[in-house]
Coordinates of C-alpha atoms in Angstrom, one line a residue:
Chain Z
X96 CA -5.5 19.3 8.3
X97 CA -2.6 19.7 6.0
X98 CA 0.4 17.3 5.9
X99 CA 3.6 19.2 5.0
X100 CA 5.3 16.2 3.5
X101 CA 2.3 15.3 1.2
X102 CA 1.9 19.0 0.3
X103 CA 5.5 19.5 -0.6
X104 CA 6.0 16.2 -2.5
X105 CA 3.0 16.9 -4.7
X106 CA 4.9 19.9 -6.0
X107 CA 8.1 17.9 -6.3
X108 CA 6.4 15.3 -8.5
X109 CA 6.1 18.0 -11.2
X110 CA 9.9 18.2 -11.3
X111 CA 10.1 15.1 -13.4
X112 CA 11.5 15.9 -16.9
X113 CA 8.5 14.6 -18.8
X114 CA 6.1 16.6 -16.7
X115 CA 8.3 19.7 -17.0
X116 CA 8.3 19.4 -20.8
X117 CA 4.5 18.8 -20.8
X118 CA 4.1 21.9 -18.5
X119 CA 6.3 24.2 -20.6
X120 CA 4.5 23.1 -23.9
X121 CA 1.1 23.6 -22.3
X122 CA 2.0 27.1 -20.8
X123 CA 3.4 28.2 -24.2
X124 CA 0.8 26.7 -26.5
X125 CA -2.5 28.3 -25.6
X126 CA -1.3 32.0 -25.3
X127 CA 0.6 31.6 -28.6
X128 CA -2.4 30.2 -30.3
X129 CA -4.6 33.1 -29.1
X130 CA -2.1 35.8 -29.9
X131 CA -0.9 34.6 -33.3
X132 CA -4.1 35.5 -35.2
X133 CA -3.9 39.0 -33.7
X134 CA -0.4 39.4 -34.9
X135 CA -1.4 38.3 -38.4
X136 CA -4.2 40.9 -38.5
X137 CA -2.8 44.1 -36.9
X138 CA -5.6 46.3 -38.2
X139 CA -8.5 44.3 -36.7
X140 CA -9.7 45.6 -33.4
X141 CA -10.6 42.8 -30.9
X142 CA -12.0 43.0 -27.4
X143 CA -9.5 41.0 -25.3
X144 CA -11.5 41.1 -22.0
X145 CA -13.3 37.8 -22.6
X146 CA -9.9 36.1 -22.9
X147 CA -9.2 36.8 -19.2
X148 CA -12.5 35.1 -18.4
X149 CA -11.4 32.2 -20.5
X150 CA -8.2 31.7 -18.5
X151 CA -10.0 32.0 -15.2
X152 CA -12.9 29.8 -16.3
X153 CA -13.7 26.5 -14.6
X154 CA -13.2 24.7 -17.9
X155 CA -9.6 25.9 -18.0
X156 CA -8.9 25.1 -14.4
X157 CA -10.5 21.6 -14.9
X158 CA -8.3 20.9 -17.9
X159 CA -5.2 22.0 -16.0
X160 CA -6.2 20.0 -12.9
X161 CA -6.8 16.9 -14.9
X162 CA -3.5 17.3 -16.8
X163 CA -1.2 18.0 -13.9
X164 CA -2.8 17.1 -10.6
X165 CA -5.1 14.1 -11.2
X166 CA -2.4 11.4 -11.5
X167 CA -0.9 12.4 -8.1
X168 CA -4.1 11.5 -6.2
X169 CA -5.0 8.0 -5.1
X170 CA -3.1 6.5 -8.0
X171 CA -1.8 3.1 -7.1
X172 CA -1.7 1.6 -10.5
X173 CA 1.1 3.5 -12.4
X174 CA 4.5 2.7 -11.1
X175 CA 6.0 5.8 -12.7
X176 CA 3.3 8.3 -11.5
X177 CA 1.7 6.6 -8.6
X178 CA 2.1 6.6 -4.9
X179 CA 2.5 3.6 -2.7
X180 CA -0.6 4.2 -0.7
X181 CA -0.3 1.1 1.4
X182 CA 3.0 2.4 2.6
X183 CA 1.8 5.9 2.9
X184 CA -1.2 5.0 5.1
X185 CA 0.9 2.8 7.3
X186 CA 2.3 6.2 8.5
X187 CA 0.6 8.5 10.9
X188 CA -1.4 10.2 8.2
X189 CA -5.2 10.6 8.3
X190 CA -6.8 10.0 4.9
X191 CA -8.7 13.3 5.3
X192 CA -5.3 15.0 5.8
X193 CA -4.0 13.4 2.6
X194 CA -7.1 14.6 0.7
X195 CA -6.9 18.2 2.0
X196 CA -3.1 18.3 1.4
X197 CA -3.5 17.1 -2.2
X198 CA -6.4 19.6 -2.7
X199 CA -4.4 22.6 -1.4
X200 CA -1.3 21.7 -3.3
X201 CA -3.2 20.9 -6.5
X202 CA -5.2 24.1 -6.4
X203 CA -2.0 26.2 -5.9
X204 CA -0.5 24.3 -8.9
X205 CA -3.4 25.0 -11.1
X206 CA -3.3 28.7 -10.1
X207 CA 0.4 28.8 -10.8
X208 CA 0.1 27.1 -14.3
X209 CA -2.7 29.4 -15.4
X210 CA -0.9 32.3 -13.8
X211 CA 2.2 31.5 -15.9
X212 CA 0.1 31.3 -19.0
X213 CA -1.4 34.7 -18.3
X214 CA 2.0 36.2 -17.8
X215 CA 3.2 34.8 -21.0
X216 CA 0.0 36.0 -22.7
X217 CA 0.5 39.5 -21.4
X218 CA 4.1 39.5 -22.6
X219 CA 3.0 38.4 -26.1
X220 CA 0.2 41.0 -26.2
X221 CA 2.6 43.7 -25.4
X222 CA 5.2 42.5 -27.9
X223 CA 2.6 42.9 -30.7
X224 CA 1.6 46.3 -29.4
X225 CA -1.8 45.5 -28.1
X226 CA -1.1 45.7 -24.4
X227 CA -3.4 48.8 -24.0
X228 CA -6.4 46.7 -25.0
X229 CA -5.9 44.3 -22.2
X230 CA -6.0 44.6 -18.4
X231 CA -6.4 42.1 -15.7
X232 CA -8.4 43.2 -12.7
X233 CA -8.6 42.1 -9.1
X234 CA -11.9 40.1 -9.6
X235 CA -10.3 38.1 -12.5
X236 CA -7.5 37.0 -10.1
X237 CA -10.0 36.0 -7.5
X238 CA -12.1 34.2 -10.0
X239 CA -9.1 32.2 -11.2
X240 CA -8.2 31.3 -7.6
X241 CA -11.7 30.3 -6.6
X242 CA -12.3 28.3 -9.7
X243 CA -9.0 26.5 -9.3
X244 CA -9.9 25.5 -5.7
X245 CA -13.4 24.4 -6.8
X246 CA -12.5 22.3 -9.8
X247 CA -9.4 20.8 -8.1
X248 CA -11.7 19.6 -5.3
X249 CA -13.9 18.0 -8.0
X250 CA -10.8 16.3 -9.5
X251 CA -9.7 15.1 -6.1
X252 CA -13.1 13.6 -5.5
X253 CA -13.1 11.9 -8.9
X254 CA -9.7 10.4 -8.3
X255 CA -10.5 9.2 -4.8
X256 CA -12.6 6.5 -6.5
X257 CA -10.7 3.3 -7.4
X258 CA -9.0 3.2 -10.8
X259 CA -11.0 4.9 -13.5
X260 CA -14.4 4.5 -11.9
X261 CA -14.5 8.1 -10.8
X262 CA -13.6 9.5 -14.3
X263 CA -16.2 7.2 -16.0
X264 CA -18.9 8.1 -13.4
X265 CA -18.2 11.8 -13.7
X266 CA -18.2 11.7 -17.5
X267 CA -21.4 9.7 -17.6
X268 CA -23.3 12.0 -15.1
X269 CA -22.0 15.1 -16.8
X270 CA -23.2 13.9 -20.2
X271 CA -26.5 12.8 -18.7
X272 CA -27.1 16.2 -17.1
X273 CA -26.8 17.9 -20.5
X274 CA -28.3 15.1 -22.7
X275 CA -31.2 14.0 -20.6
X276 CA -33.2 17.3 -20.8
X277 CA -32.8 17.4 -24.6
X278 CA -33.9 13.8 -24.9
X279 CA -37.1 14.2 -22.8
X280 CA -38.1 17.0 -25.1
X281 CA -38.6 14.4 -27.8
X282 CA -41.3 12.7 -25.7
X283 CA -44.8 14.1 -26.3
X284 CA -46.1 16.3 -23.6
X285 CA -49.2 14.1 -23.2
X286 CA -47.0 11.3 -21.8
X287 CA -47.6 11.2 -18.1
X288 CA -46.0 9.0 -15.5
X289 CA -48.4 8.3 -12.6
X290 CA -50.3 11.4 -13.7
X291 CA -47.2 13.6 -13.5
X292 CA -45.4 15.3 -16.4
X293 CA -42.0 13.7 -15.5
X294 CA -40.2 15.8 -18.1
X295 CA -40.0 18.7 -15.6
X296 CA -38.8 16.4 -12.9
X297 CA -36.0 15.1 -15.2
X298 CA -35.0 18.6 -16.1
X299 CA -34.9 19.7 -12.5
X300 CA -32.9 16.7 -11.5
X301 CA -30.4 17.3 -14.4
X302 CA -30.1 21.0 -13.4
X303 CA -29.3 20.0 -9.8
X304 CA -26.8 17.4 -11.1
X305 CA -25.2 20.0 -13.4
X306 CA -25.1 22.6 -10.6
X307 CA -23.3 20.0 -8.5
X308 CA -20.7 19.2 -11.1
X309 CA -20.2 22.6 -12.7
X310 CA -20.5 25.6 -10.4
X311 CA -18.5 28.4 -11.8
X312 CA -18.1 31.6 -9.7
X313 CA -17.9 35.1 -11.1
X314 CA -16.9 37.8 -8.6
X315 CA -17.9 40.5 -11.1
X316 CA -21.5 39.6 -10.5
X317 CA -21.3 40.1 -6.8
X318 CA -19.3 43.2 -6.9
X319 CA -21.2 44.9 -9.6
X320 CA -24.7 44.1 -8.5
X321 CA -26.5 46.4 -6.1
X322 CA -28.3 43.6 -4.4
X323 CA -26.2 40.8 -2.9
X324 CA -26.7 37.5 -4.7
X325 CA -26.0 34.7 -2.3
X326 CA -27.2 31.5 -4.0
X327 CA -24.2 31.0 -6.5
X328 CA -21.7 31.7 -3.7
X329 CA -23.4 29.2 -1.3
X330 CA -23.7 26.7 -4.1
X331 CA -19.9 27.1 -4.9
X332 CA -18.8 26.7 -1.3
X333 CA -21.2 23.8 -0.5
X334 CA -20.2 22.0 -3.7
X335 CA -16.5 22.3 -2.9
X336 CA -17.0 21.1 0.6
X337 CA -19.2 18.2 -0.6
X338 CA -16.5 17.1 -3.2
X339 CA -13.9 17.0 -0.4
X340 CA -16.3 15.2 2.0
X341 CA -17.1 12.6 -0.6
X342 CA -13.4 12.2 -1.4
X343 CA -12.6 11.6 2.3
X344 CA -15.5 9.1 2.7
X345 CA -14.4 7.1 -0.4
X346 CA -10.7 7.1 0.7
X347 CA -11.7 5.9 4.2
X348 CA -13.8 3.1 2.6
X349 CA -11.0 1.9 0.3
X350 CA -8.5 -0.7 1.4
X351 CA -5.0 0.0 0.0
X352 CA -3.2 -3.3 0.3
X353 CA -1.8 -5.6 -2.3
X354 CA -3.8 -8.6 -1.2
X355 CA -7.0 -7.1 -2.6
X356 CA -5.7 -5.4 -5.7
Chain J
X229 CA 1.6 -11.8 40.2
X230 CA 0.4 -9.4 37.5
X231 CA 1.3 -10.3 33.9
X232 CA 2.0 -7.6 31.4
X233 CA -0.9 -7.3 28.9
X234 CA -0.3 -8.3 25.3
X235 CA 1.2 -5.6 23.1
X236 CA -0.7 -6.8 20.0
X237 CA -4.1 -8.5 20.7
X238 CA -6.0 -10.0 17.9
X239 CA -9.5 -11.3 18.8
X240 CA -11.8 -13.4 16.6
X241 CA -10.4 -11.8 13.4
X242 CA -11.9 -12.8 10.1
X243 CA -11.5 -11.3 6.7
X244 CA -13.8 -12.1 3.8
X245 CA -13.0 -10.9 0.3
X246 CA -15.4 -10.2 -2.5
X247 CA -18.7 -11.4 -3.6
X248 CA -17.6 -15.0 -3.6
X249 CA -17.0 -14.7 0.2
X250 CA -13.5 -16.0 0.2
X251 CA -12.4 -16.4 3.8
X252 CA -8.8 -15.2 3.8
X253 CA -8.7 -15.2 7.6
X254 CA -11.0 -17.3 9.8
X255 CA -11.4 -16.5 13.4
X256 CA -7.8 -15.6 14.3
X257 CA -6.9 -15.2 17.9
X258 CA -3.3 -14.1 18.7
X259 CA -1.3 -12.2 21.3
X260 CA 2.1 -10.8 20.7
X261 CA 4.2 -9.4 23.6
X262 CA 6.2 -6.3 23.7
X263 CA 9.8 -6.8 22.5
X264 CA 9.0 -10.1 20.9
X265 CA 10.1 -11.2 17.4
X266 CA 7.1 -13.0 16.0
X267 CA 7.1 -15.1 12.8
X268 CA 4.2 -15.8 10.5
X269 CA 4.8 -18.9 8.4
X270 CA 2.7 -21.0 6.2
X271 CA 2.2 -22.0 2.5
X272 CA 1.3 -19.4 -0.2
X273 CA -2.2 -18.1 0.1
X274 CA -2.5 -19.1 3.8
X275 CA -3.5 -15.6 4.9
X276 CA -0.2 -14.4 6.3
X277 CA -0.1 -11.2 4.3
X278 CA -3.8 -10.5 4.9
X279 CA -3.2 -10.9 8.6
X280 CA -0.4 -8.4 8.4
X281 CA -2.6 -6.0 6.4
X282 CA -5.2 -6.2 9.3
X283 CA -2.5 -5.6 11.9
X284 CA -1.4 -2.5 10.0
X285 CA -5.0 -1.2 9.7
X286 CA -4.7 -1.2 6.0
X287 CA -7.4 -4.0 5.6
X288 CA -10.6 -3.8 7.5
X289 CA -11.5 -7.0 9.3
X290 CA -14.9 -8.5 8.4
X291 CA -15.3 -9.4 12.1
X292 CA -13.2 -9.2 15.2
X293 CA -10.7 -6.7 16.4
X294 CA -7.0 -5.8 16.5
X295 CA -5.6 -3.8 19.4
X296 CA -2.0 -2.5 19.7
X297 CA -0.9 -1.3 23.0
X298 CA -4.6 -1.3 24.0
X299 CA -5.5 1.1 21.2
X300 CA -7.2 0.6 17.8
X301 CA -4.8 0.1 14.9
X302 CA -6.4 3.2 13.3
X303 CA -5.2 5.4 16.1
X304 CA -2.5 7.7 15.0
X305 CA -0.5 7.1 18.2
X306 CA -0.2 3.5 17.0
X307 CA 0.8 4.5 13.5
X308 CA 3.4 6.8 15.1
X309 CA 5.3 3.8 16.4
X310 CA 4.7 1.5 13.4
X311 CA 7.0 0.7 10.5
X312 CA 6.2 -1.5 7.6
X313 CA 8.3 -3.2 4.9
X314 CA 6.0 -4.3 2.1
X315 CA 6.5 -7.4 0.1
X316 CA 6.2 -5.6 -3.2
X317 CA 8.8 -2.8 -3.4
X318 CA 6.8 -0.7 -5.9
X319 CA 8.0 2.6 -4.4
X320 CA 7.3 5.9 -6.0
X321 CA 9.5 5.3 -9.1
X322 CA 9.9 9.0 -10.0
X323 CA 11.5 9.9 -6.7
X324 CA 15.2 10.1 -5.9
X325 CA 16.2 7.7 -3.2
X326 CA 17.2 10.4 -0.7
X327 CA 14.0 12.3 -1.3
X328 CA 12.0 9.2 -0.8
X329 CA 13.6 8.5 2.5
X330 CA 13.3 12.2 3.5
X331 CA 9.6 12.0 2.6
X332 CA 9.1 9.0 4.9
X333 CA 11.1 10.7 7.6
X334 CA 8.7 13.6 7.4
X335 CA 5.6 11.4 7.3
X336 CA 6.8 9.6 10.4
X337 CA 6.9 12.9 12.2
X338 CA 10.7 12.8 12.8
X339 CA 12.5 16.1 13.6
X340 CA 13.4 17.9 10.4
X341 CA 16.8 19.0 11.8
X342 CA 17.9 15.3 11.9
X343 CA 16.6 14.4 8.5
X344 CA 19.9 14.4 6.6
X345 CA 21.7 12.5 9.3
X346 CA 18.9 9.9 9.7
X347 CA 18.7 9.4 5.9
X348 CA 22.4 8.8 5.6
X349 CA 22.4 6.5 8.6
X350 CA 19.5 4.5 7.2
X351 CA 21.3 4.0 3.9
X352 CA 24.4 2.8 5.7
X353 CA 22.3 0.5 7.9
X354 CA 20.9 -1.3 4.8
X355 CA 24.3 -1.4 3.1
X356 CA 23.5 1.1 0.3
X357 CA 26.3 3.4 -0.7
X358 CA 25.8 7.1 -0.3
X359 CA 25.9 7.5 -4.1
X360 CA 22.7 5.3 -4.4
X361 CA 21.0 8.1 -2.5
X362 CA 21.2 10.3 -5.6
X363 CA 19.7 7.7 -7.9
X364 CA 16.2 7.5 -9.2
X365 CA 14.1 4.7 -7.6
X366 CA 13.2 3.4 -11.0
X367 CA 16.9 2.7 -11.7
X368 CA 17.3 0.4 -8.7
X369 CA 17.5 -3.4 -8.8
X370 CA 15.1 -5.6 -7.0
X371 CA 17.5 -6.3 -4.2
X372 CA 18.3 -2.6 -3.8
X373 CA 14.6 -1.8 -3.7
X374 CA 14.2 -4.4 -0.9
X375 CA 17.0 -2.6 1.0
X376 CA 15.3 0.7 0.4
X377 CA 12.1 -0.7 1.9
X378 CA 14.1 -1.5 5.0
X379 CA 15.7 1.9 5.0
X380 CA 12.3 3.7 4.9
X381 CA 11.3 1.7 7.9
X382 CA 14.5 2.7 9.7
X383 CA 14.1 6.4 9.1
X384 CA 10.7 6.3 10.8
X385 CA 12.4 4.9 14.0
X386 CA 9.5 2.6 14.9
X387 CA 9.0 0.5 18.0
X388 CA 6.8 -1.9 16.1
X389 CA 8.0 -3.3 12.8
X390 CA 6.0 -5.3 10.3
X391 CA 8.1 -7.1 7.7
X392 CA 6.4 -8.8 4.8
X393 CA 8.8 -11.1 3.0
X394 CA 11.8 -8.8 3.6
X395 CA 14.3 -11.1 2.0
X396 CA 12.4 -11.7 -1.2
X397 CA 14.6 -11.0 -4.2
X398 CA 17.7 -10.4 -2.0
X399 CA 21.1 -12.0 -2.5
X400 CA 22.7 -14.0 0.3
X401 CA 24.4 -10.8 1.6
X402 CA 21.0 -9.1 1.7
X403 CA 19.5 -12.0 3.6
X404 CA 22.3 -11.9 6.2
X405 CA 21.7 -8.1 6.5
X406 CA 18.0 -8.7 7.3
X407 CA 19.0 -11.2 9.9
X408 CA 21.5 -8.8 11.5
X409 CA 18.9 -6.1 11.6
X410 CA 16.5 -8.4 13.3
X411 CA 19.0 -9.3 15.9
X412 CA 19.8 -5.6 16.5
X413 CA 16.1 -4.7 16.7
X414 CA 15.5 -7.5 19.1
X415 CA 18.3 -6.2 21.3
X416 CA 16.8 -2.7 21.1
X417 CA 13.5 -4.1 22.4
X418 CA 11.5 -3.5 19.3
X419 CA 8.5 -5.7 18.6
X420 CA 8.8 -7.3 15.2
X421 CA 6.2 -9.3 13.2
X422 CA 7.8 -11.0 10.2
X423 CA 6.3 -12.9 7.4
X424 CA 8.9 -14.8 5.5
X425 CA 9.6 -18.0 3.5
X426 CA 13.3 -17.8 4.2
X427 CA 12.9 -19.0 7.7
X428 CA 16.2 -20.7 7.9
X429 CA 17.6 -17.2 8.6
X430 CA 14.6 -15.8 10.4
X431 CA 13.9 -18.7 12.7
X432 CA 17.1 -18.0 14.6
X433 CA 15.9 -14.7 15.8
X434 CA 12.1 -15.4 16.2
X435 CA 10.9 -16.0 19.7
X436 CA 7.7 -17.5 18.5
X437 CA 6.1 -18.5 15.2
X438 CA 2.5 -19.0 14.2
X439 CA 1.8 -21.6 11.5
X440 CA -1.1 -20.3 9.3
X441 CA -2.9 -22.5 6.8
X442 CA -6.3 -21.9 5.2
X443 CA -6.8 -18.6 7.0
X444 CA -6.5 -20.3 10.4
X445 CA -3.7 -20.4 12.9
X446 CA -2.8 -24.1 13.1
X447 CA -0.4 -23.7 16.0
X448 CA 1.8 -21.2 17.7
X449 CA 5.2 -22.5 18.9
X450 CA 7.9 -21.0 21.0
X451 CA 11.2 -21.5 19.1
X452 CA 12.9 -23.4 21.8
X453 CA 16.4 -24.7 20.9
X454 CA 14.7 -28.2 20.6
X455 CA 12.4 -27.0 17.9
X456 CA 15.1 -24.9 16.2
X457 CA 17.4 -27.9 16.0
X458 CA 14.9 -30.5 15.3
X459 CA 16.1 -32.4 12.3
X460 CA 15.2 -35.4 10.2
X461 CA 17.8 -38.2 10.1
X462 CA 17.5 -40.5 7.1
X463 CA 19.1 -43.9 7.4
X464 CA 19.3 -46.2 4.3
X465 CA 20.0 -49.9 4.7
X466 CA 20.8 -52.8 2.4
X467 CA 19.6 -56.4 2.2
X468 CA 18.4 -58.0 4.2
X469 CA 15.9 -55.2 5.0
X470 CA 15.2 -55.0 8.8
X471 CA 11.8 -55.9 10.0
X472 CA 9.5 -53.2 11.4
X473 CA 9.7 -54.4 15.0
X474 CA 13.5 -54.2 15.1
X475 CA 13.6 -50.5 14.0
X476 CA 10.5 -49.7 16.1
X477 CA 12.1 -51.1 19.2
X478 CA 15.2 -49.0 18.8
X479 CA 13.3 -45.8 18.0
X480 CA 10.9 -46.2 20.9
X481 CA 13.7 -46.9 23.3
X482 CA 15.1 -43.5 22.3
X483 CA 11.7 -41.7 22.2
X484 CA 12.1 -41.0 18.5
X485 CA 9.3 -40.4 16.0
X486 CA 9.9 -42.3 12.8
X487 CA 8.6 -43.2 9.3
X488 CA 9.7 -46.5 7.9
X489 CA 10.0 -47.4 4.2
X490 CA 11.4 -50.6 2.7
X491 CA 15.0 -49.4 2.1
X492 CA 15.2 -46.4 4.5
X493 CA 13.8 -44.9 7.6
X494 CA 13.3 -41.2 8.6
X495 CA 13.8 -40.3 12.2
X496 CA 12.7 -37.0 13.9
X497 CA 15.6 -36.1 16.2
X498 CA 15.8 -33.3 18.8
X499 CA 19.6 -33.4 18.8
X500 CA 22.5 -34.9 16.8
X501 CA 23.8 -36.9 19.7
X502 CA 20.7 -39.0 19.5
X503 CA 21.5 -39.8 15.9
X504 CA 24.8 -41.3 16.7
X505 CA 23.2 -43.5 19.4
X506 CA 20.4 -44.5 17.1
X507 CA 23.0 -45.6 14.5
X508 CA 25.0 -47.6 17.0
X509 CA 21.9 -49.4 18.2
X510 CA 20.6 -50.2 14.7
X511 CA 24.0 -51.7 13.8
X512 CA 24.0 -53.7 17.0
X513 CA 20.7 -55.2 15.9
X514 CA 22.4 -56.3 12.6
X515 CA 20.7 -53.6 10.5
X516 CA 23.0 -53.2 7.3
X517 CA 23.3 -49.4 7.4
X518 CA 24.6 -48.1 4.0
X519 CA 24.1 -44.4 4.4
X520 CA 23.0 -41.9 7.1
X521 CA 22.4 -38.2 6.6
X522 CA 20.5 -35.2 8.0
X523 CA 17.7 -33.9 6.0
X524 CA 17.4 -30.2 7.0
X525 CA 13.8 -29.0 6.7
X526 CA 12.5 -25.5 7.0
X527 CA 10.1 -24.6 9.8
X528 CA 7.0 -25.1 7.8
X529 CA 8.0 -28.7 7.1
X530 CA 8.8 -29.2 10.8
X531 CA 5.5 -27.8 11.8
X532 CA 3.7 -30.1 9.3
X533 CA 5.6 -33.1 10.6
X534 CA 5.6 -32.2 14.2
X535 CA 2.9 -34.4 15.8
X536 CA 1.9 -31.6 18.2
X537 CA 1.4 -29.2 15.3
X538 CA -0.3 -31.3 12.8
X539 CA -2.5 -34.3 13.5
X540 CA -2.4 -35.4 9.8
X541 CA 1.4 -35.8 10.1
X542 CA 1.0 -38.2 13.0
X543 CA -1.6 -40.1 11.1
X544 CA 0.8 -40.7 8.2
X545 CA 3.4 -42.0 10.6
X546 CA 0.9 -44.2 12.4
X547 CA -0.2 -45.6 9.1
X548 CA 3.4 -46.5 8.3
X549 CA 3.8 -48.0 11.7
X550 CA 0.9 -50.2 11.1
X551 CA 2.7 -52.1 8.4
X552 CA 2.0 -50.0 5.3
X553 CA 5.8 -49.8 4.7
X554 CA 5.6 -52.9 2.7
X555 CA 3.7 -51.1 -0.1

C-alpha cells in the first residue's frame, strides 16, 4: 500500500532551500501575529482555548496542505517542483500505492508543520507570561491529526486531476455549495419546478456537496456527549476514503507520457 | 520442433488521440524475441514514441493488446524487469544526482544494502565523474542529463530496456558510449527496444529494425550484413552521355538496382567489390567516367529506397528506367 521511496522522497522535496525558507516564515508568522497583540496589551484577559481549535481546524490543515504538499502530487508541468511521472510509472509502482504514499507523507508533513507552529506559539505565550491561560489537550492533538489526514486526502484528490482542473473544479463546487442556497432564496417561493419547490432540493444538494468537501471532525463532541454521535465520524471516514478512491481512479485513467502532453 | 514464444507480442495495436481521432498507431502487429536488440525507425511523427509508450504501459491502446513474457504490460512483474530511458530528460530538477539514482534504485526494488555501490557503478558506466553525483540535476547539461537517464536505467538492472532517442543531445563520445552499452547489454542477453534517429551507430547492434510511417509498420528487416552495408554508388560521367541501354545492360548483368540521370547514375550496391566491377564494365563500354563516390545513407533512406521495403521507391526507379531520365 505504501511505497517507501515515494514516501521518503516526498519529505526530501521539502529540503530545497526555497521551500525551507517558505516553511520557516510560515511557521513563525502565524504564532507571532497571534501573540503580538497580547504582548502589546498585557492587562487584557483573553481566552486562548479557541486558538488551539484554530490550529487544528480543517481550514488551517487545508492551507498547509496546499502550500507544502500539493505541488508534489501528480505535478508534471513544473520542472523545478514536479516529478517525471512517465518515468516513475515505468517502475513497478501501482498508481494507488503512489496516491496512498503521497497521502500518508503529506498528512504527516501537515501535522509536523502545524505541530511546529503550536510549539513556537506555546514558547511565545510562555515568554509573555500567559502560559497559564493556555493548555493543549489530547483531543486537540487528535483533531489536528485527523483533520490533517482528511484535508490532505482532499488535496491529493484535487491534484490527481490533470493540470489545474482539480483546483478550478474544487473552487467552483465549493463556491457553489455556499452561494447557491443564498441565490435560491432570492427566487419567490411561489416558483415551482414541475410542481415541486426546487429551492429545498437545491439546498439539500448543496449541503451534501459541502459535507463532501468540508467535513471537520471534533473529538470533543464525541468524548463529551453522553450519547454516541456516529454520523459526523462516518461522514469524515467515508469522505476521506472517497477522496482517495477518486484520486486513484483519476490517476489510473490518466496517461503520463510526453506524446499526449 | 517447438519455437520459443515471442518475448514481446503486439497484436492489432491502435492508438487514437483526442477528439479529432488522430490515428497515431494503426493496427500494429509485432513480435520481439528475448535477447533481441530491436530498432524502431521512421520519420518524425511516425508513431515510434507512441508505440514505445504502449509497450511501456504508459499509454493505453485504443484497440489491441501488448503482452510481455505472456503477461500484460500493466503487470508489476513486467515492470520489475523493465527499464526506460525517456527522450526528454526532464528529471526531477530539485534532486541531487545521487539521490535521484538512489530513488530509482529503491523504486526498482533493488536491495538497499547495494544502493551506494550500484549508484557509483551506474555513474561510472555512463561516464559521469563521482563529483557529478553531488550536483543538482538542474545544473546538468543536456548531454549529462541524457547520461543520467541511462544511469537510472542501469541502477534498476532491467532485463528489458526501452530507449527513446538515447543519443539525442549527446556529443560523439556520448553516442559511442550508448553504442558500447548496447553491445554490452546484447552480450548480457538483455532485450532492447530502441528508437533513434542516429541509426548509423545503432544499426550496428540491432538485430532487426521496424520501419514505421504514418502509424503503420511498413516493414521489419533483419539487419543482415547485406542490408547494413548496402550503399549507394554515384557515378558521374562527361560528354558524350551514355545511352540508357548501355548503363542498363551493365547494371542488369551485375543485378544492381539503379537510377539514371543525364550526367550521373545512382547504383544500389550490396558490397564495395561490385562497385569496382561496375566501374570497370562502364569504362569498357566507353562511358566517360569523371567521378565515382559512395553516398552513405542512413537506414531510413535505405528502407525507403529498398524495393522490398517501399513500393514507391521502385516506382520512381522504374519511371527513370522508362526513359524519364531525359527530363
